[in-house]
Amino acid sequence: MKLARPLENLIDQLIKLPTIGPKTAQRLALYILKIPEGEARLLAQAIIDAREKVFPCPRCGYLTDTDPCMICRDVNREKGVLCVAEEAKDIIAIERTGFRGRYFVLNKEFNLMEDNNLEDFNISGLRKMLVSGEIKELVLALNPDIDGEVIARYLAGIAAEYEVKTTRLAHGLPVGGDIEYADEITLRMAIEGRKEI
Amino acid sequence: MYYRTRAIILKNRDFKETDKLVTIFSESEGKVSAVAKGIKKPKSSLRVCVQPFCHSSLFLSRGKGLDLITQGKIIDFYGNTRNDINSILHVVYMMELLDKTLIDRVPVPGLYGTTLKVLAYINEIGFNPLIIRYFEMRLLTILGYKPVLNRCVFCGQTTGLAGFNLAEGGIVCNKCSPGAQSNFPLFGESLALARLLTGANLRTLSRVTASAPALKQLEIFMEKFLEYHLERRFNLKNIMRILKKNIII
């Protein structure tokens, strides 16, 4: 069925978003047409503002609208513990745990088998933090897969240059899960990383 | 239409929000790209079956473009290999070699068997550079690029050898060699090792001791030979060089 051109354009734009299929895009577009004009303008302005004002913090790489970001400015955080993550969304997840250290975001996806290079990581910011001598421990919060393992080794090598202790997040069973349903690799890692009680 | 196959997982990469596009080396179908749905979710039971270099039994649905992995069971995940970064990198390099050389949907049973044997060897005995060179040589042989190492590729002369000519795919003698400068210096122990790789099996190779310079020379030779004939560069080689430079592996 032929749709009005602006409506069709809105659907075409919404469909580009992750997890949005053609039907959802159409539903969202029709909903936007129903809401009051002021609300629609606020939504449009929010998208423009976020796009224009949010940028990676020059110090840690976390998404911010101020330089430095609120995490780097926070004086109550532990200065000696630096957590390295691949993307800003990982920081959001780690912040929910109550971690009070500082962060460094790599902001780059890495896949061993694709033609990309470890040296493409922009780690000059990380080196600056390490050379300051404030960092006592580097916590590598990288995905528990082979790519994560390789990046961890690379970063651990860099941290070793500055004689900084490096740790990785533990691998193991999810809380509330059943051992019976755990996969072989996770269970093996959980056994290897067992703790004395 | 559904089919069941045993497969070695070559690689996977992100595909849509929670899916991954998995490249497998199937025993019956050869190299196949298939989608594994929802495997980034913590509850996915399929996730472990599609980790790189796992040997899995998979149930797939044939699609118009990409196949869909619907069920899976792990046969071996090579746990010891996963504990050693050096072994991981070399095994992933093997997967990259397979990914970049195999043609879609062409089964290669000989190579499938060899890959499983090498994976099992590294998992049980540990990393051995000669075993990786053996895998490279087997791959070249099966693909039809077996080098001529026991005589001059032009005249058949077995003495007065002037190195290895990459373009001709074999050893050349002083008389036939058009430009000795361009030949790869494959002599002595490294040449003997290369000859051994073409005929020996894993059990024999595991008993061989070789000097570090000869192994290094053999590694460079195999890399150049692979790159010349397969016309591919291998990312893992570069990554291993960077990590070695930082004395991490």
Coordinates of C-alpha atoms in Angstrom, one line a residue:
Chain A
M1 CA 0.0 0.0 0.0
K2 CA 1.2 3.5 -0.8
L3 CA 2.1 5.6 2.2
A4 CA 2.5 9.3 2.6
R5 CA 6.1 10.2 1.7
P6 CA 7.1 11.7 5.1
L7 CA 5.7 8.6 6.9
E8 CA 7.5 6.3 4.6
N9 CA 10.7 8.2 5.2
L10 CA 10.2 8.0 9.0
I11 CA 9.7 4.2 8.7
D12 CA 12.9 3.9 6.6
Q13 CA 14.9 5.7 9.2
L14 CA 13.5 3.7 12.2
I15 CA 14.1 0.4 10.4
K16 CA 17.9 1.2 10.6
L17 CA 17.8 0.9 14.4
P18 CA 19.0 -2.3 16.0
T19 CA 16.2 -4.9 16.8
I20 CA 13.7 -2.9 14.8
G21 CA 12.0 -4.8 12.0
P22 CA 9.6 -3.5 9.3
K23 CA 6.4 -4.0 11.4
T24 CA 7.9 -2.5 14.6
A25 CA 9.2 0.5 12.5
Q26 CA 5.7 1.0 11.1
R27 CA 4.1 0.8 14.6
L28 CA 6.6 3.3 16.0
A29 CA 6.1 5.7 13.1
L30 CA 2.3 5.6 13.5
Y31 CA 2.7 6.1 17.3
I32 CA 4.9 9.2 16.7
L33 CA 2.1 10.6 14.5
K34 CA -0.4 10.1 17.3
I35 CA 1.5 11.8 20.1
P36 CA 1.2 15.6 20.7
E37 CA 3.4 17.7 18.4
G38 CA 5.4 19.0 21.4
E39 CA 6.4 15.5 22.5
A40 CA 7.4 14.6 18.9
R41 CA 9.6 17.7 18.8
L42 CA 11.2 16.8 22.2
L43 CA 12.0 13.4 20.9
A44 CA 13.5 14.8 17.7
Q45 CA 15.5 17.4 19.7
A46 CA 16.7 14.7 22.2
I47 CA 18.1 12.7 19.3
I48 CA 19.8 15.8 17.8
D49 CA 21.2 16.9 21.2
A50 CA 22.6 13.5 22.0
R51 CA 24.2 13.3 18.6
E52 CA 25.7 16.8 18.8
K53 CA 26.7 17.0 22.5
V54 CA 27.8 13.5 23.5
F55 CA 31.3 12.5 22.7
P56 CA 33.9 10.1 24.1
C57 CA 35.8 11.5 27.1
P58 CA 39.3 12.5 26.0
R59 CA 40.7 10.9 29.1
C60 CA 38.8 7.6 29.6
G61 CA 36.7 7.2 26.4
Y62 CA 33.4 7.0 28.3
L63 CA 30.5 8.8 26.7
T64 CA 30.1 12.3 28.1
D65 CA 28.9 15.9 27.4
T66 CA 31.6 17.5 29.5
D67 CA 35.4 17.4 29.4
P68 CA 36.5 15.5 31.5
C69 CA 33.5 13.2 32.1
M70 CA 31.8 12.9 35.5
I71 CA 33.6 9.7 36.4
C72 CA 37.0 11.2 35.7
R73 CA 36.0 14.3 37.8
D74 CA 34.7 12.3 40.7
V75 CA 37.3 12.7 43.5
N76 CA 35.7 10.0 45.7
R77 CA 36.6 7.2 43.3
E78 CA 39.6 4.9 43.9
K79 CA 42.4 6.3 41.9
G80 CA 44.5 3.2 42.0
V81 CA 42.1 0.9 40.2
L82 CA 41.6 1.2 36.5
C83 CA 39.0 -0.9 34.7
V84 CA 39.5 -1.4 30.9
A85 CA 36.4 -2.2 28.9
E86 CA 35.8 -2.6 25.1
E87 CA 32.7 -0.3 24.9
A88 CA 30.9 2.3 26.8
K89 CA 27.9 0.0 27.3
D90 CA 30.2 -2.4 29.3
I91 CA 30.9 0.5 31.7
I92 CA 27.2 1.1 32.2
A93 CA 26.9 -2.6 33.2
I94 CA 29.9 -2.5 35.5
E95 CA 28.7 0.8 37.2
R96 CA 25.6 -1.1 38.3
T97 CA 27.7 -3.5 40.3
G98 CA 28.9 -0.6 42.6
F99 CA 32.5 -0.7 41.3
R100 CA 34.2 2.5 42.4
G101 CA 37.4 2.6 40.4
R102 CA 38.1 4.5 37.2
Y103 CA 37.7 3.4 33.6
F104 CA 39.3 3.3 30.3
V105 CA 37.2 2.4 27.2
L106 CA 38.9 1.0 24.1
N107 CA 35.9 2.0 21.9
K108 CA 36.9 -0.4 19.2
E109 CA 35.6 -3.8 18.3
F110 CA 38.3 -6.5 17.7
N111 CA 37.9 -9.7 15.9
L112 CA 41.0 -11.9 15.5
M113 CA 39.9 -13.4 12.2
E114 CA 38.9 -10.2 10.5
D115 CA 41.7 -8.1 9.1
N116 CA 42.3 -5.8 12.0
N117 CA 45.3 -5.1 14.1
L118 CA 46.1 -5.0 17.8
E119 CA 48.1 -1.8 17.2
D120 CA 45.0 -0.1 15.9
F121 CA 43.8 0.4 19.5
N122 CA 44.2 4.0 20.6
I123 CA 45.9 3.3 23.9
S124 CA 47.9 6.5 24.2
G125 CA 45.4 7.6 26.9
L126 CA 45.9 4.4 28.8
R127 CA 49.7 4.8 28.6
K128 CA 49.3 8.3 30.0
M129 CA 47.3 7.0 32.9
L130 CA 49.8 4.2 33.6
V131 CA 52.8 6.5 33.3
S132 CA 51.4 8.9 36.0
G133 CA 52.1 6.2 38.6
E134 CA 48.7 6.5 40.2
I135 CA 47.4 3.2 38.9
K136 CA 48.2 0.2 41.1
E137 CA 45.9 -2.3 39.5
L138 CA 44.5 -2.7 35.9
V139 CA 41.3 -4.7 35.8
L140 CA 40.6 -6.1 32.4
A141 CA 36.8 -6.4 31.9
L142 CA 36.9 -7.9 28.5
N143 CA 34.5 -10.4 26.9
P144 CA 35.2 -14.0 27.9
D145 CA 36.1 -15.2 24.4
I146 CA 39.2 -15.7 22.4
D147 CA 39.3 -12.1 21.1
G148 CA 39.0 -10.9 24.7
E149 CA 41.8 -13.2 25.8
V150 CA 44.2 -11.9 23.1
I151 CA 43.4 -8.2 23.9
A152 CA 43.9 -9.0 27.6
R153 CA 47.4 -10.4 26.9
Y154 CA 48.3 -7.4 24.8
L155 CA 47.2 -4.9 27.5
A156 CA 48.8 -7.0 30.2
G157 CA 52.1 -6.7 28.3
I158 CA 51.7 -2.9 28.2
A159 CA 50.9 -2.7 31.9
A160 CA 53.9 -4.8 32.7
E161 CA 56.1 -2.1 31.1
Y162 CA 54.9 0.2 33.9
E163 CA 55.0 -2.5 36.6
V164 CA 51.3 -2.4 37.2
K165 CA 49.4 -5.4 38.5
T166 CA 46.9 -6.7 36.0
T167 CA 43.8 -8.8 36.8
R168 CA 40.9 -10.2 34.7
L169 CA 37.3 -10.8 35.6
A170 CA 36.6 -14.3 36.7
H171 CA 35.0 -16.9 34.4
G172 CA 32.3 -19.1 35.9
L173 CA 28.8 -20.0 36.7
P174 CA 26.0 -17.3 36.6
V175 CA 24.3 -16.6 40.0
G176 CA 21.0 -18.5 40.2
G177 CA 22.0 -20.9 37.4
D178 CA 21.9 -24.7 37.5
I179 CA 25.2 -26.6 37.3
E180 CA 23.3 -29.3 35.4
Y181 CA 22.6 -26.9 32.6
A182 CA 26.1 -25.2 32.5
D183 CA 28.1 -25.7 29.4
E184 CA 31.4 -27.6 29.4
I185 CA 33.7 -24.7 28.9
T186 CA 32.1 -22.5 31.6
L187 CA 32.0 -25.3 34.1
R188 CA 35.7 -26.2 33.5
M189 CA 36.6 -22.6 34.0
A190 CA 34.5 -22.4 37.2
I191 CA 36.3 -25.5 38.5
E192 CA 39.7 -24.1 37.7
G193 CA 38.8 -20.7 39.3
R194 CA 37.3 -22.3 42.5
K195 CA 37.7 -20.3 45.7
E196 CA 38.4 -21.6 49.2
I197 CA 35.6 -21.0 51.7
Chain B
M1 CA 15.3 -29.1 4.7
Y2 CA 17.3 -30.1 7.7
Y3 CA 20.6 -31.9 8.0
R4 CA 22.9 -33.0 10.8
T5 CA 26.7 -32.7 10.5
R6 CA 29.8 -32.8 12.6
A7 CA 31.8 -29.6 12.2
I8 CA 34.8 -27.7 13.4
I9 CA 34.0 -24.0 14.1
L10 CA 36.3 -21.8 12.2
K11 CA 35.1 -18.3 13.3
N12 CA 32.0 -16.4 14.4
R13 CA 31.2 -12.7 14.2
D14 CA 28.4 -10.5 15.4
F15 CA 25.2 -10.6 13.3
K16 CA 22.2 -8.5 14.3
E17 CA 21.5 -7.8 18.0
T18 CA 21.9 -11.2 19.6
D19 CA 22.8 -13.5 16.7
K20 CA 26.2 -14.5 15.3
L21 CA 27.3 -15.5 11.8
V22 CA 29.2 -18.7 12.3
T23 CA 31.6 -20.2 9.7
I24 CA 32.0 -24.0 10.1
F25 CA 34.1 -26.6 8.4
S26 CA 31.6 -29.4 8.1
E27 CA 32.6 -33.0 7.6
S28 CA 29.9 -33.6 4.9
E29 CA 29.3 -30.1 3.5
G30 CA 32.7 -28.4 3.6
K31 CA 32.8 -24.7 4.6
V32 CA 29.4 -23.4 5.4
S33 CA 28.2 -20.0 6.8
A34 CA 25.3 -20.3 9.1
V35 CA 23.4 -18.1 11.5
A36 CA 23.1 -19.0 15.2
K37 CA 20.2 -17.1 16.7
G38 CA 20.1 -15.6 20.1
I39 CA 23.5 -16.9 21.2
K40 CA 24.6 -13.7 22.9
K41 CA 21.9 -14.3 25.5
P42 CA 23.2 -15.9 28.7
K43 CA 20.7 -18.7 28.6
S44 CA 21.6 -19.8 25.0
S45 CA 22.5 -23.5 25.0
L46 CA 23.9 -23.2 21.5
R47 CA 26.6 -20.6 22.5
V48 CA 29.3 -23.1 23.5
C49 CA 28.9 -25.2 20.4
V50 CA 29.8 -22.4 18.1
Q51 CA 33.0 -21.1 19.9
P52 CA 36.1 -21.1 17.6
F53 CA 37.9 -24.4 17.2
C54 CA 35.2 -26.4 19.0
H55 CA 34.3 -29.8 17.4
S56 CA 30.5 -30.0 17.5
S57 CA 27.6 -32.0 16.2
L58 CA 25.2 -29.5 14.6
F59 CA 21.7 -29.7 13.3
L60 CA 21.1 -27.1 10.6
S61 CA 18.2 -25.9 8.5
R62 CA 19.2 -25.2 4.9
G63 CA 18.3 -21.6 3.9
K64 CA 18.1 -19.8 0.6
G65 CA 21.2 -17.8 1.5
L66 CA 22.5 -18.7 4.9
D67 CA 21.8 -21.8 6.8
L68 CA 20.4 -21.7 10.3
I69 CA 21.9 -23.6 13.2
T70 CA 19.0 -25.0 15.2
Q71 CA 20.6 -27.4 17.6
G72 CA 24.1 -28.4 18.7
K73 CA 26.1 -30.7 20.9
I74 CA 29.7 -30.3 21.7
I75 CA 32.0 -33.2 20.9
D76 CA 35.3 -31.7 22.1
F77 CA 36.1 -28.1 23.1
Y78 CA 39.9 -28.7 23.6
G79 CA 40.0 -27.4 27.1
N80 CA 43.8 -27.7 27.6
T81 CA 44.4 -25.7 24.5
R82 CA 42.2 -22.9 25.8
N83 CA 44.4 -22.5 28.8
D84 CA 47.5 -21.6 26.9
I85 CA 47.6 -18.4 24.8
N86 CA 50.3 -19.7 22.5
S87 CA 48.3 -22.8 21.7
I88 CA 45.1 -20.6 21.2
L89 CA 46.8 -18.3 18.8
H90 CA 48.3 -21.1 16.7
V91 CA 45.0 -23.1 16.6
V92 CA 43.1 -19.9 15.6
Y93 CA 45.8 -19.4 12.9
M94 CA 44.9 -23.0 11.6
M95 CA 41.2 -21.9 11.6
E96 CA 42.1 -18.8 9.6
L97 CA 44.1 -20.9 7.1
L98 CA 41.0 -23.1 6.6
D99 CA 38.6 -20.2 6.4
K100 CA 40.7 -18.4 3.8
T101 CA 41.5 -21.4 1.6
L102 CA 38.4 -23.6 1.6
I103 CA 35.7 -23.2 -1.0
D104 CA 32.1 -23.0 0.2
R105 CA 30.2 -26.3 0.1
V106 CA 33.1 -28.4 -1.1
P107 CA 33.8 -31.3 1.5
V108 CA 37.4 -32.1 2.1
P109 CA 37.3 -35.2 4.3
G110 CA 41.1 -35.7 4.3
L111 CA 41.7 -32.2 5.6
Y112 CA 38.9 -32.5 8.1
G113 CA 40.5 -35.6 9.6
T114 CA 43.9 -34.0 9.7
T115 CA 42.6 -30.9 11.5
L116 CA 40.9 -33.0 14.1
K117 CA 44.1 -35.0 14.7
V118 CA 46.2 -31.8 15.0
L119 CA 43.7 -30.3 17.4
A120 CA 43.7 -33.4 19.5
Y121 CA 47.5 -33.5 19.5
I122 CA 47.9 -29.9 20.7
N123 CA 45.3 -30.5 23.4
E124 CA 46.9 -33.6 24.7
I125 CA 50.6 -33.1 24.2
G126 CA 50.8 -29.3 24.0
F127 CA 52.0 -26.8 21.4
N128 CA 54.7 -27.9 19.0
P129 CA 55.7 -25.6 16.1
L130 CA 56.5 -28.5 13.9
I131 CA 52.9 -29.8 14.2
I132 CA 51.6 -26.4 12.9
R133 CA 54.1 -26.7 10.0
Y134 CA 52.8 -30.2 9.4
F135 CA 49.3 -28.9 9.2
E136 CA 50.3 -26.2 6.7
M137 CA 52.1 -28.8 4.5
R138 CA 49.1 -31.1 4.6
L139 CA 46.8 -28.2 3.6
L140 CA 49.1 -27.3 0.7
T141 CA 49.3 -30.9 -0.4
I142 CA 45.5 -31.5 -0.3
L143 CA 44.9 -28.3 -2.2
G144 CA 47.4 -29.4 -4.9
Y145 CA 50.4 -27.2 -4.0
K146 CA 52.7 -29.8 -2.6
P147 CA 56.3 -28.4 -3.0
V148 CA 59.0 -30.5 -4.8
L149 CA 61.7 -30.8 -2.2
N150 CA 63.9 -33.8 -3.1
R151 CA 65.1 -32.8 -6.6
C152 CA 65.5 -29.9 -8.9
V153 CA 62.0 -29.0 -10.2
F154 CA 63.4 -28.5 -13.7
C155 CA 66.0 -31.1 -14.4
G156 CA 65.6 -33.6 -11.5
Q157 CA 69.1 -33.1 -10.3
T158 CA 69.5 -34.0 -6.6
T159 CA 72.9 -32.2 -6.0
G160 CA 74.1 -28.6 -6.3
L161 CA 70.8 -27.2 -5.1
A162 CA 70.4 -23.4 -5.2
G163 CA 67.4 -22.9 -2.9
F164 CA 63.6 -23.0 -3.3
N165 CA 61.9 -21.1 -6.1
L166 CA 58.4 -20.0 -4.9
A167 CA 57.0 -19.4 -8.3
E168 CA 58.0 -22.9 -9.5
G169 CA 57.0 -24.5 -6.3
G170 CA 60.2 -26.5 -5.8
I171 CA 63.9 -26.8 -5.3
V172 CA 66.1 -25.6 -8.1
C173 CA 69.7 -26.5 -8.9
N174 CA 72.6 -24.1 -9.7
K175 CA 72.4 -24.9 -13.4
C176 CA 68.7 -24.3 -13.9
S177 CA 68.2 -21.5 -11.4
P178 CA 67.3 -18.4 -13.5
G179 CA 68.2 -15.9 -10.7
A180 CA 69.7 -17.4 -7.6
Q181 CA 68.9 -14.1 -5.7
S182 CA 65.2 -14.7 -5.9
N183 CA 65.4 -18.2 -4.4
F184 CA 64.4 -18.8 -0.8
P185 CA 67.4 -20.2 1.1
L186 CA 66.0 -23.5 2.1
F187 CA 69.0 -25.7 2.9
G188 CA 70.4 -28.1 5.5
E189 CA 68.3 -28.8 8.6
S190 CA 65.3 -26.7 7.5
L191 CA 65.2 -28.5 4.1
A192 CA 65.4 -31.9 5.9
L193 CA 62.5 -30.8 8.1
A194 CA 60.4 -29.7 5.2
R195 CA 61.0 -33.0 3.4
L196 CA 60.0 -34.8 6.6
L197 CA 56.7 -32.9 6.8
T198 CA 55.7 -34.1 3.4
G199 CA 55.8 -37.8 4.4
A200 CA 55.8 -38.2 8.2
N201 CA 52.9 -38.6 10.4
L202 CA 52.1 -36.9 13.7
R203 CA 53.6 -39.7 15.8
T204 CA 57.0 -39.5 14.0
L205 CA 57.0 -35.7 14.1
S206 CA 56.4 -35.6 17.9
R207 CA 59.8 -37.5 18.3
V208 CA 61.7 -35.1 16.1
T209 CA 63.9 -32.5 17.8
A210 CA 65.0 -29.5 15.7
S211 CA 67.2 -26.5 16.3
A212 CA 65.4 -23.1 16.9
P213 CA 67.0 -21.4 13.8
A214 CA 65.9 -24.3 11.5
L215 CA 62.4 -24.1 12.9
K216 CA 62.3 -20.3 12.4
Q217 CA 63.6 -20.7 8.8
L218 CA 61.0 -23.3 8.1
E219 CA 58.3 -21.1 9.5
I220 CA 59.3 -18.2 7.3
F221 CA 59.5 -20.5 4.3
M222 CA 56.0 -21.9 4.9
E223 CA 54.5 -18.4 5.4
K224 CA 56.0 -17.2 2.1
F225 CA 55.0 -20.3 0.2
L226 CA 51.4 -20.1 1.5
E227 CA 51.1 -16.4 0.8
Y228 CA 52.5 -16.8 -2.7
H229 CA 50.3 -19.6 -3.8
L230 CA 47.1 -18.9 -1.8
E231 CA 47.4 -15.1 -2.5
R232 CA 46.3 -14.4 1.0
R233 CA 47.8 -12.6 4.0
F234 CA 47.1 -14.1 7.4
N235 CA 46.1 -11.8 10.2
L236 CA 47.0 -14.2 13.0
K237 CA 50.7 -14.2 11.9
N238 CA 50.7 -10.4 12.3
I239 CA 49.1 -10.6 15.7
M240 CA 51.5 -13.3 16.9
R241 CA 54.4 -11.0 15.8
I242 CA 53.0 -8.1 17.8
L243 CA 52.5 -10.2 20.9
K244 CA 56.0 -11.8 20.6
K245 CA 57.5 -8.3 20.3
N246 CA 55.9 -7.5 23.7
I247 CA 57.3 -10.8 25.1
I248 CA 53.8 -11.9 26.0
I249 CA 53.9 -15.3 24.3

